[in-house]
Structure formats: C-alpha cells, structure tokens
Amino acid sequence: MEFLEKKIKWEIGPTWKTHPEFFILEFDPNKIHNMWTYCTVGMSADLIDDNLIELVIYSPRQDNSLAELLTVHASHHRLTPFNIHHTSNIGRPWLENSVCDHAFISLPYLDGENLEIFQFDEKVIHCYWLIPITEKERDYKIEYGCEALEELFEKKELDYLNPLRTCLV
C-alpha cells in the first residue's frame, strides 16, 4: 500500500526550541484513514528522560495550521513535557470556526499499539493522539478525570473530524 506524504518544516514561531531535525509529516487520505493525518517526527529527539513522545492529529481537510499546532506543542514539550492525558490550550480554534480551542493527549485508538509504541536507537517512543476539545471538555477532564472524559467521548460518539461539532458537556 502506498502512502502519499509530505514533509513540512514549520519556520514561524518558537521553532528554535525544537530539535534541528524536527519536522511534521502530512499524509493524504488513504485506504486506512479517509482523512488528512499530521504527525510529529523528532519531537523528543535527543531527550534522555522516559517521556519520549510524538503526536498525531487528524483533519477532514488539508490545513497547514496543523503543522504549526504540532510544532508549537513540540516546542513546549522540550521545556514543559507533555504526556498521555495532558491537555493544552491551543489559544485559537484548531480549524477555522471550531469551538475546539484546547487539546487532549490520548492513546491512538484509531491505530492501536501499532502506532502507539515504537523503538528507535534503543529508546521506546510513544505516539499519542492530539484530540481537539473545548474548554468545557477540558474542565470536565480536570473535575472528573481523563477516563470520564474518554467515556463521555465514547457515549456521545465524539465526531473528532468535525470542526463545527458542539461541546459534549
């Protein structure tokens, strides 16, 4: 199976904080995922702790702002590390007109362990799903926990590709 991918090196913003070889991969919709896929490469390069992660985000359309979003997360990770179940304030809608201006780091449920865990240079690196959420959903996670938030997503069938979705809380 052939995947069409594009390497994106974001040059605006706090890119000096990222590893010099850091970049984003953009994948076209394909037989596995009928959506655009963006993932970090080198977000945890040369870090020596046990919090080595990469992030993946999905989109209904091609949008370079997602490369910026992942680059900003990568730059923050170098100073204040992210991990599974962390949330972040994106500071703007993840896609135009969206109410989702926060993000939740989750297991890559769409791909499972095949994407989540890989080894590189004798290091174990986890690839997690960056899910766009609303501020109220973030507050729900803080109050009730990450498992409750994920159960809410499942119960209400989170439409993670819809930038115009309503808040689930």
PDB file of N, CA and C in Angstrom, residues 13-109:
ATOM      1  N   GLY A  13       7.451  31.114  14.481  1.00  0.00           N
ATOM      2  CA  GLY A  13       7.180  30.880  15.900  1.00  0.00           C
ATOM      3  C   GLY A  13       8.376  30.308  16.634  1.00  0.00           C
ATOM      4  N   PRO A  14       8.124  29.593  17.731  1.00  0.00           N
ATOM      5  CA  PRO A  14       9.206  29.136  18.618  1.00  0.00           C
ATOM      6  C   PRO A  14       9.926  27.894  18.106  1.00  0.00           C
ATOM      7  N   THR A  15      10.257  27.871  16.820  1.00  0.00           N
ATOM      8  CA  THR A  15      10.884  26.683  16.247  1.00  0.00           C
ATOM      9  C   THR A  15      12.302  26.463  16.771  1.00  0.00           C
ATOM     10  N   TRP A  16      12.933  27.488  17.279  1.00  0.00           N
ATOM     11  CA  TRP A  16      14.281  27.342  17.830  1.00  0.00           C
ATOM     12  C   TRP A  16      14.303  26.404  19.029  1.00  0.00           C
ATOM     13  N   LYS A  17      13.132  26.186  19.652  1.00  0.00           N
ATOM     14  CA  LYS A  17      13.063  25.270  20.798  1.00  0.00           C
ATOM     15  C   LYS A  17      13.035  23.809  20.370  1.00  0.00           C
ATOM     16  N   THR A  18      12.653  23.540  19.130  1.00  0.00           N
ATOM     17  CA  THR A  18      12.568  22.164  18.671  1.00  0.00           C
ATOM     18  C   THR A  18      13.947  21.655  18.244  1.00  0.00           C
ATOM     19  N   HIS A  19      14.056  20.346  18.131  1.00  0.00           N
ATOM     20  CA  HIS A  19      15.295  19.742  17.646  1.00  0.00           C
ATOM     21  C   HIS A  19      15.526  20.202  16.206  1.00  0.00           C
ATOM     22  N   PRO A  20      16.770  20.452  15.801  1.00  0.00           N
ATOM     23  CA  PRO A  20      17.040  20.949  14.439  1.00  0.00           C
ATOM     24  C   PRO A  20      16.482  20.052  13.324  1.00  0.00           C
ATOM     25  N   GLU A  21      16.345  18.774  13.585  1.00  0.00           N
ATOM     26  CA  GLU A  21      15.842  17.859  12.563  1.00  0.00           C
ATOM     27  C   GLU A  21      14.350  17.567  12.713  1.00  0.00           C
ATOM     28  N   PHE A  22      13.663  18.290  13.578  1.00  0.00           N
ATOM     29  CA  PHE A  22      12.233  18.101  13.789  1.00  0.00           C
ATOM     30  C   PHE A  22      11.453  18.517  12.543  1.00  0.00           C
ATOM     31  N   PHE A  23      10.403  17.739  12.218  1.00  0.00           N
ATOM     32  CA  PHE A  23       9.501  18.105  11.131  1.00  0.00           C
ATOM     33  C   PHE A  23       8.150  17.429  11.345  1.00  0.00           C
ATOM     34  N   ILE A  24       7.212  17.789  10.492  1.00  0.00           N
ATOM     35  CA  ILE A  24       5.861  17.230  10.510  1.00  0.00           C
ATOM     36  C   ILE A  24       5.677  16.424   9.228  1.00  0.00           C
ATOM     37  N   LEU A  25       5.038  15.262   9.353  1.00  0.00           N
ATOM     38  CA  LEU A  25       4.632  14.505   8.174  1.00  0.00           C
ATOM     39  C   LEU A  25       3.146  14.724   7.946  1.00  0.00           C
ATOM     40  N   GLU A  26       2.783  15.006   6.703  1.00  0.00           N
ATOM     41  CA  GLU A  26       1.386  15.167   6.309  1.00  0.00           C
ATOM     42  C   GLU A  26       1.052  14.006   5.371  1.00  0.00           C
ATOM     43  N   PHE A  27       0.011  13.241   5.726  1.00  0.00           N
ATOM     44  CA  PHE A  27      -0.423  12.116   4.903  1.00  0.00           C
ATOM     45  C   PHE A  27      -1.773  12.431   4.278  1.00  0.00           C
ATOM     46  N   ASP A  28      -1.890  12.179   2.992  1.00  0.00           N
ATOM     47  CA  ASP A  28      -3.162  12.313   2.285  1.00  0.00           C
ATOM     48  C   ASP A  28      -4.154  11.262   2.795  1.00  0.00           C
ATOM     49  N   PRO A  29      -5.447  11.492   2.612  1.00  0.00           N
ATOM     50  CA  PRO A  29      -6.417  10.426   2.903  1.00  0.00           C
ATOM     51  C   PRO A  29      -6.036   9.169   2.108  1.00  0.00           C
ATOM     52  N   ASN A  30      -6.249   8.003   2.723  1.00  0.00           N
ATOM     53  CA  ASN A  30      -5.834   6.750   2.094  1.00  0.00           C
ATOM     54  C   ASN A  30      -6.783   5.626   2.499  1.00  0.00           C
ATOM     55  N   LYS A  31      -6.428   4.395   2.169  1.00  0.00           N
ATOM     56  CA  LYS A  31      -7.298   3.250   2.455  1.00  0.00           C
ATOM     57  C   LYS A  31      -7.451   2.992   3.955  1.00  0.00           C
ATOM     58  N   ILE A  32      -6.474   3.361   4.743  1.00  0.00           N
ATOM     59  CA  ILE A  32      -6.559   3.144   6.189  1.00  0.00           C
ATOM     60  C   ILE A  32      -7.335   4.269   6.858  1.00  0.00           C
ATOM     61  N   HIS A  33      -7.016   5.491   6.505  1.00  0.00           N
ATOM     62  CA  HIS A  33      -7.693   6.661   7.084  1.00  0.00           C
ATOM     63  C   HIS A  33      -8.173   7.575   5.962  1.00  0.00           C
ATOM     64  N   ASN A  34      -9.470   7.746   5.871  1.00  0.00           N
ATOM     65  CA  ASN A  34     -10.032   8.637   4.865  1.00  0.00           C
ATOM     66  C   ASN A  34     -10.083  10.059   5.419  1.00  0.00           C
ATOM     67  N   MET A  35      -8.919  10.549   5.792  1.00  0.00           N
ATOM     68  CA  MET A  35      -8.775  11.886   6.378  1.00  0.00           C
ATOM     69  C   MET A  35      -7.309  12.281   6.264  1.00  0.00           C
ATOM     70  N   TRP A  36      -7.041  13.535   6.477  1.00  0.00           N
ATOM     71  CA  TRP A  36      -5.662  14.021   6.498  1.00  0.00           C
ATOM     72  C   TRP A  36      -5.059  13.677   7.849  1.00  0.00           C
ATOM     73  N   THR A  37      -3.801  13.281   7.839  1.00  0.00           N
ATOM     74  CA  THR A  37      -3.098  12.912   9.063  1.00  0.00           C
ATOM     75  C   THR A  37      -1.802  13.703   9.142  1.00  0.00           C
ATOM     76  N   TYR A  38      -1.556  14.272  10.302  1.00  0.00           N
ATOM     77  CA  TYR A  38      -0.331  15.036  10.550  1.00  0.00           C
ATOM     78  C   TYR A  38       0.352  14.437  11.778  1.00  0.00           C
ATOM     79  N   CYS A  39       1.649  14.224  11.699  1.00  0.00           N
ATOM     80  CA  CYS A  39       2.344  13.694  12.879  1.00  0.00           C
ATOM     81  C   CYS A  39       3.734  14.307  13.009  1.00  0.00           C
ATOM     82  N   THR A  40       4.158  14.402  14.251  1.00  0.00           N
ATOM     83  CA  THR A  40       5.479  14.947  14.545  1.00  0.00           C
ATOM     84  C   THR A  40       6.534  13.869  14.302  1.00  0.00           C
ATOM     85  N   VAL A  41       7.724  14.309  13.947  1.00  0.00           N
ATOM     86  CA  VAL A  41       8.877  13.428  13.832  1.00  0.00           C
ATOM     87  C   VAL A  41      10.042  14.159  14.486  1.00  0.00           C
ATOM     88  N   GLY A  42      10.527  13.610  15.581  1.00  0.00           N
ATOM     89  CA  GLY A  42      11.652  14.218  16.289  1.00  0.00           C
ATOM     90  C   GLY A  42      11.261  15.138  17.418  1.00  0.00           C
ATOM     91  N   MET A  43      10.006  15.078  17.844  1.00  0.00           N
ATOM     92  CA  MET A  43       9.546  15.919  18.952  1.00  0.00           C
ATOM     93  C   MET A  43      10.365  15.646  20.216  1.00  0.00           C
ATOM     94  N   SER A  44      10.746  14.400  20.423  1.00  0.00           N
ATOM     95  CA  SER A  44      11.517  14.020  21.610  1.00  0.00           C
ATOM     96  C   SER A  44      12.967  13.690  21.281  1.00  0.00           C
ATOM     97  N   ALA A  45      13.406  14.055  20.072  1.00  0.00           N
ATOM     98  CA  ALA A  45      14.785  13.753  19.669  1.00  0.00           C
ATOM     99  C   ALA A  45      15.770  14.325  20.673  1.00  0.00           C
ATOM    100  N   ASP A  46      16.730  13.556  21.023  1.00  0.00           N
ATOM    101  CA  ASP A  46      17.849  13.837  21.937  1.00  0.00           C
ATOM    102  C   ASP A  46      17.431  14.075  23.386  1.00  0.00           C
ATOM    103  N   LEU A  47      16.158  13.887  23.723  1.00  0.00           N
ATOM    104  CA  LEU A  47      15.764  13.961  25.132  1.00  0.00           C
ATOM    105  C   LEU A  47      16.155  12.648  25.793  1.00  0.00           C
ATOM    106  N   ILE A  48      16.511  12.703  27.069  1.00  0.00           N
ATOM    107  CA  ILE A  48      17.014  11.495  27.724  1.00  0.00           C
ATOM    108  C   ILE A  48      16.076  10.936  28.786  1.00  0.00           C
ATOM    109  N   ASP A  49      14.959  11.602  29.024  1.00  0.00           N
ATOM    110  CA  ASP A  49      14.055  11.088  30.055  1.00  0.00           C
ATOM    111  C   ASP A  49      13.176   9.974  29.487  1.00  0.00           C
ATOM    112  N   ASP A  50      12.234   9.502  30.291  1.00  0.00           N
ATOM    113  CA  ASP A  50      11.366   8.413  29.853  1.00  0.00           C
ATOM    114  C   ASP A  50      10.045   8.926  29.277  1.00  0.00           C
ATOM    115  N   ASN A  51       9.995  10.203  28.957  1.00  0.00           N
ATOM    116  CA  ASN A  51       8.787  10.813  28.419  1.00  0.00           C
ATOM    117  C   ASN A  51       8.984  11.159  26.941  1.00  0.00           C
ATOM    118  N   LEU A  52       9.324  10.140  26.165  1.00  0.00           N
ATOM    119  CA  LEU A  52       9.590  10.352  24.749  1.00  0.00           C
ATOM    120  C   LEU A  52       8.302  10.110  23.974  1.00  0.00           C
ATOM    121  N   ILE A  53       7.778  11.183  23.385  1.00  0.00           N
ATOM    122  CA  ILE A  53       6.500  11.071  22.682  1.00  0.00           C
ATOM    123  C   ILE A  53       6.546  11.765  21.331  1.00  0.00           C
ATOM    124  N   GLU A  54       5.632  11.364  20.482  1.00  0.00           N
ATOM    125  CA  GLU A  54       5.315  12.041  19.235  1.00  0.00           C
ATOM    126  C   GLU A  54       3.803  12.213  19.241  1.00  0.00           C
ATOM    127  N   LEU A  55       3.285  13.140  18.453  1.00  0.00           N
ATOM    128  CA  LEU A  55       1.847  13.402  18.411  1.00  0.00           C
ATOM    129  C   LEU A  55       1.309  13.262  16.992  1.00  0.00           C
ATOM    130  N   VAL A  56       0.060  12.799  16.904  1.00  0.00           N
ATOM    131  CA  VAL A  56      -0.645  12.699  15.630  1.00  0.00           C
ATOM    132  C   VAL A  56      -1.990  13.409  15.774  1.00  0.00           C
ATOM    133  N   ILE A  57      -2.401  14.117  14.739  1.00  0.00           N
ATOM    134  CA  ILE A  57      -3.706  14.774  14.725  1.00  0.00           C
ATOM    135  C   ILE A  57      -4.340  14.507  13.360  1.00  0.00           C
ATOM    136  N   TYR A  58      -5.658  14.372  13.364  1.00  0.00           N
ATOM    137  CA  TYR A  58      -6.405  14.075  12.143  1.00  0.00           C
ATOM    138  C   TYR A  58      -7.249  15.281  11.756  1.00  0.00           C
ATOM    139  N   SER A  59      -7.533  15.391  10.457  1.00  0.00           N
ATOM    140  CA  SER A  59      -8.283  16.536   9.965  1.00  0.00           C
ATOM    141  C   SER A  59      -9.155  16.125   8.771  1.00  0.00           C
ATOM    142  N   PRO A  60     -10.327  16.754   8.635  1.00  0.00           N
ATOM    143  CA  PRO A  60     -11.169  16.462   7.480  1.00  0.00           C
ATOM    144  C   PRO A  60     -10.633  17.101   6.199  1.00  0.00           C
ATOM    145  N   ARG A  61      -9.673  18.011   6.343  1.00  0.00           N
ATOM    146  CA  ARG A  61      -9.129  18.698   5.173  1.00  0.00           C
ATOM    147  C   ARG A  61      -7.648  19.024   5.392  1.00  0.00           C
ATOM    148  N   GLN A  62      -6.982  19.291   4.317  1.00  0.00           N
ATOM    149  CA  GLN A  62      -5.590  19.701   4.376  1.00  0.00           C
ATOM    150  C   GLN A  62      -5.537  21.105   4.970  1.00  0.00           C
ATOM    151  N   ASP A  63      -4.654  21.306   5.933  1.00  0.00           N
ATOM    152  CA  ASP A  63      -4.573  22.616   6.579  1.00  0.00           C
ATOM    153  C   ASP A  63      -3.187  22.776   7.206  1.00  0.00           C
ATOM    154  N   ASN A  64      -2.404  23.702   6.674  1.00  0.00           N
ATOM    155  CA  ASN A  64      -1.045  23.921   7.183  1.00  0.00           C
ATOM    156  C   ASN A  64      -1.012  24.392   8.631  1.00  0.00           C
ATOM    157  N   SER A  65      -2.126  24.939   9.124  1.00  0.00           N
ATOM    158  CA  SER A  65      -2.129  25.396  10.515  1.00  0.00           C
ATOM    159  C   SER A  65      -1.932  24.225  11.476  1.00  0.00           C
ATOM    160  N   LEU A  66      -2.198  23.009  11.029  1.00  0.00           N
ATOM    161  CA  LEU A  66      -1.981  21.851  11.897  1.00  0.00           C
ATOM    162  C   LEU A  66      -0.491  21.559  12.061  1.00  0.00           C
ATOM    163  N   ALA A  67       0.304  21.885  11.055  1.00  0.00           N
ATOM    164  CA  ALA A  67       1.757  21.769  11.197  1.00  0.00           C
ATOM    165  C   ALA A  67       2.243  22.777  12.238  1.00  0.00           C
ATOM    166  N   GLU A  68       1.672  23.964  12.209  1.00  0.00           N
ATOM    167  CA  GLU A  68       2.010  24.965  13.220  1.00  0.00           C
ATOM    168  C   GLU A  68       1.597  24.487  14.609  1.00  0.00           C
ATOM    169  N   LEU A  69       0.382  23.966  14.734  1.00  0.00           N
ATOM    170  CA  LEU A  69      -0.128  23.476  16.014  1.00  0.00           C
ATOM    171  C   LEU A  69       0.786  22.402  16.593  1.00  0.00           C
ATOM    172  N   LEU A  70       1.199  21.454  15.782  1.00  0.00           N
ATOM    173  CA  LEU A  70       2.089  20.396  16.270  1.00  0.00           C
ATOM    174  C   LEU A  70       3.482  20.926  16.592  1.00  0.00           C
ATOM    175  N   THR A  71       3.962  21.880  15.816  1.00  0.00           N
ATOM    176  CA  THR A  71       5.275  22.473  16.088  1.00  0.00           C
ATOM    177  C   THR A  71       5.260  23.220  17.418  1.00  0.00           C
ATOM    178  N   VAL A  72       4.196  23.947  17.695  1.00  0.00           N
ATOM    179  CA  VAL A  72       4.079  24.649  18.975  1.00  0.00           C
ATOM    180  C   VAL A  72       4.059  23.639  20.129  1.00  0.00           C
ATOM    181  N   HIS A  73       3.317  22.550  19.969  1.00  0.00           N
ATOM    182  CA  HIS A  73       3.300  21.515  21.011  1.00  0.00           C
ATOM    183  C   HIS A  73       4.697  20.909  21.201  1.00  0.00           C
ATOM    184  N   ALA A  74       5.394  20.680  20.102  1.00  0.00           N
ATOM    185  CA  ALA A  74       6.748  20.128  20.197  1.00  0.00           C
ATOM    186  C   ALA A  74       7.684  21.086  20.921  1.00  0.00           C
ATOM    187  N   SER A  75       7.554  22.382  20.649  1.00  0.00           N
ATOM    188  CA  SER A  75       8.428  23.356  21.317  1.00  0.00           C
ATOM    189  C   SER A  75       8.133  23.425  22.814  1.00  0.00           C
ATOM    190  N   HIS A  76       6.854  23.358  23.187  1.00  0.00           N
ATOM    191  CA  HIS A  76       6.503  23.357  24.609  1.00  0.00           C
ATOM    192  C   HIS A  76       6.978  22.081  25.297  1.00  0.00           C
ATOM    193  N   HIS A  77       6.919  20.965  24.589  1.00  0.00           N
ATOM    194  CA  HIS A  77       7.324  19.673  25.154  1.00  0.00           C
ATOM    195  C   HIS A  77       8.784  19.685  25.582  1.00  0.00           C
ATOM    196  N   ARG A  78       9.605  20.455  24.910  1.00  0.00           N
ATOM    197  CA  ARG A  78      11.037  20.496  25.238  1.00  0.00           C
ATOM    198  C   ARG A  78      11.283  21.203  26.568  1.00  0.00           C
ATOM    199  N   LEU A  79      10.349  22.074  26.982  1.00  0.00           N
ATOM    200  CA  LEU A  79      10.529  22.822  28.230  1.00  0.00           C
ATOM    201  C   LEU A  79       9.635  22.306  29.355  1.00  0.00           C
ATOM    202  N   THR A  80       8.387  22.054  29.034  1.00  0.00           N
ATOM    203  CA  THR A  80       7.414  21.524  29.988  1.00  0.00           C
ATOM    204  C   THR A  80       6.782  20.307  29.325  1.00  0.00           C
ATOM    205  N   PRO A  81       7.343  19.128  29.569  1.00  0.00           N
ATOM    206  CA  PRO A  81       6.934  17.940  28.815  1.00  0.00           C
ATOM    207  C   PRO A  81       5.448  17.593  28.923  1.00  0.00           C
ATOM    208  N   PHE A  82       4.893  17.225  27.778  1.00  0.00           N
ATOM    209  CA  PHE A  82       3.543  16.674  27.703  1.00  0.00           C
ATOM    210  C   PHE A  82       3.629  15.174  27.928  1.00  0.00           C
ATOM    211  N   ASN A  83       2.492  14.577  28.265  1.00  0.00           N
ATOM    212  CA  ASN A  83       2.403  13.130  28.355  1.00  0.00           C
ATOM    213  C   ASN A  83       0.962  12.716  28.117  1.00  0.00           C
ATOM    214  N   ILE A  84       0.713  11.456  28.169  1.00  0.00           N
ATOM    215  CA  ILE A  84      -0.622  10.915  27.974  1.00  0.00           C
ATOM    216  C   ILE A  84      -1.593  11.579  28.955  1.00  0.00           C
ATOM    217  N   HIS A  85      -2.771  11.936  28.485  1.00  0.00           N
ATOM    218  CA  HIS A  85      -3.870  12.544  29.243  1.00  0.00           C
ATOM    219  C   HIS A  85      -3.659  14.001  29.623  1.00  0.00           C
ATOM    220  N   HIS A  86      -2.589  14.607  29.160  1.00  0.00           N
ATOM    221  CA  HIS A  86      -2.415  16.046  29.386  1.00  0.00           C
ATOM    222  C   HIS A  86      -3.342  16.817  28.450  1.00  0.00           C
ATOM    223  N   THR A  87      -3.649  18.035  28.838  1.00  0.00           N
ATOM    224  CA  THR A  87      -4.416  18.931  27.988  1.00  0.00           C
ATOM    225  C   THR A  87      -3.592  20.188  27.733  1.00  0.00           C
ATOM    226  N   SER A  88      -3.958  20.893  26.683  1.00  0.00           N
ATOM    227  CA  SER A  88      -3.280  22.151  26.371  1.00  0.00           C
ATOM    228  C   SER A  88      -4.304  23.148  25.849  1.00  0.00           C
ATOM    229  N   ASN A  89      -3.976  24.412  26.015  1.00  0.00           N
ATOM    230  CA  ASN A  89      -4.790  25.495  25.480  1.00  0.00           C
ATOM    231  C   ASN A  89      -4.173  25.890  24.145  1.00  0.00           C
ATOM    232  N   ILE A  90      -4.876  25.630  23.067  1.00  0.00           N
ATOM    233  CA  ILE A  90      -4.359  25.944  21.736  1.00  0.00           C
ATOM    234  C   ILE A  90      -4.310  27.458  21.525  1.00  0.00           C
ATOM    235  N   GLY A  91      -5.256  28.168  22.125  1.00  0.00           N
ATOM    236  CA  GLY A  91      -5.261  29.618  22.013  1.00  0.00           C
ATOM    237  C   GLY A  91      -6.040  30.150  20.828  1.00  0.00           C
ATOM    238  N   ARG A  92      -6.543  29.265  20.011  1.00  0.00           N
ATOM    239  CA  ARG A  92      -7.352  29.618  18.839  1.00  0.00           C
ATOM    240  C   ARG A  92      -8.078  28.348  18.417  1.00  0.00           C
ATOM    241  N   PRO A  93      -9.074  28.457  17.559  1.00  0.00           N
ATOM    242  CA  PRO A  93      -9.727  27.236  17.077  1.00  0.00           C
ATOM    243  C   PRO A  93      -8.728  26.329  16.353  1.00  0.00           C
ATOM    244  N   TRP A  94      -8.861  25.019  16.523  1.00  0.00           N
ATOM    245  CA  TRP A  94      -7.925  24.088  15.859  1.00  0.00           C
ATOM    246  C   TRP A  94      -8.084  24.120  14.346  1.00  0.00           C
ATOM    247  N   LEU A  95      -9.292  24.332  13.881  1.00  0.00           N
ATOM    248  CA  LEU A  95      -9.580  24.617  12.474  1.00  0.00           C
ATOM    249  C   LEU A  95     -10.563  25.777  12.441  1.00  0.00           C
ATOM    250  N   GLU A  96     -10.618  26.471  11.350  1.00  0.00           N
ATOM    251  CA  GLU A  96     -11.452  27.667  11.230  1.00  0.00           C
ATOM    252  C   GLU A  96     -12.887  27.421  11.706  1.00  0.00           C
ATOM    253  N   ASN A  97     -13.395  28.359  12.515  1.00  0.00           N
ATOM    254  CA  ASN A  97     -14.763  28.374  13.049  1.00  0.00           C
ATOM    255  C   ASN A  97     -15.068  27.288  14.077  1.00  0.00           C
ATOM    256  N   SER A  98     -14.077  26.564  14.534  1.00  0.00           N
ATOM    257  CA  SER A  98     -14.311  25.497  15.504  1.00  0.00           C
ATOM    258  C   SER A  98     -14.432  26.057  16.919  1.00  0.00           C
ATOM    259  N   VAL A  99     -15.232  25.389  17.757  1.00  0.00           N
ATOM    260  CA  VAL A  99     -15.304  25.751  19.174  1.00  0.00           C
ATOM    261  C   VAL A  99     -14.190  25.042  19.954  1.00  0.00           C
ATOM    262  N   CYS A 100     -13.487  24.146  19.314  1.00  0.00           N
ATOM    263  CA  CYS A 100     -12.397  23.402  19.969  1.00  0.00           C
ATOM    264  C   CYS A 100     -11.115  24.224  19.932  1.00  0.00           C
ATOM    265  N   ASP A 101     -10.760  24.772  21.093  1.00  0.00           N
ATOM    266  CA  ASP A 101      -9.547  25.586  21.189  1.00  0.00           C
ATOM    267  C   ASP A 101      -8.590  25.047  22.247  1.00  0.00           C
ATOM    268  N   HIS A 102      -8.826  23.804  22.656  1.00  0.00           N
ATOM    269  CA  HIS A 102      -7.946  23.082  23.568  1.00  0.00           C
ATOM    270  C   HIS A 102      -7.646  21.724  22.937  1.00  0.00           C
ATOM    271  N   ALA A 103      -6.729  20.970  23.535  1.00  0.00           N
ATOM    272  CA  ALA A 103      -6.408  19.647  23.017  1.00  0.00           C
ATOM    273  C   ALA A 103      -6.185  18.687  24.176  1.00  0.00           C
ATOM    274  N   PHE A 104      -6.480  17.432  23.923  1.00  0.00           N
ATOM    275  CA  PHE A 104      -6.338  16.350  24.902  1.00  0.00           C
ATOM    276  C   PHE A 104      -5.440  15.284  24.283  1.00  0.00           C
ATOM    277  N   ILE A 105      -4.422  14.858  25.022  1.00  0.00           N
ATOM    278  CA  ILE A 105      -3.496  13.839  24.534  1.00  0.00           C
ATOM    279  C   ILE A 105      -3.989  12.474  24.986  1.00  0.00           C
ATOM    280  N   SER A 106      -4.290  11.624  24.014  1.00  0.00           N
ATOM    281  CA  SER A 106      -4.902  10.330  24.276  1.00  0.00           C
ATOM    282  C   SER A 106      -4.145   9.217  23.559  1.00  0.00           C
ATOM    283  N   LEU A 107      -4.520   8.002  23.878  1.00  0.00           N
ATOM    284  CA  LEU A 107      -3.981   6.862  23.140  1.00  0.00           C
ATOM    285  C   LEU A 107      -4.468   6.939  21.695  1.00  0.00           C
ATOM    286  N   PRO A 108      -3.703   6.415  20.761  1.00  0.00           N
ATOM    287  CA  PRO A 108      -4.118   6.458  19.356  1.00  0.00           C
ATOM    288  C   PRO A 108      -5.111   5.332  19.039  1.00  0.00           C
ATOM    289  N   TYR A 109      -6.325   5.493  19.538  1.00  0.00           N
ATOM    290  CA  TYR A 109      -7.329   4.431  19.425  1.00  0.00           C
ATOM    291  C   TYR A 109      -7.602   4.010  17.989  1.00  0.00           C
TER     292      TYR A 109
END
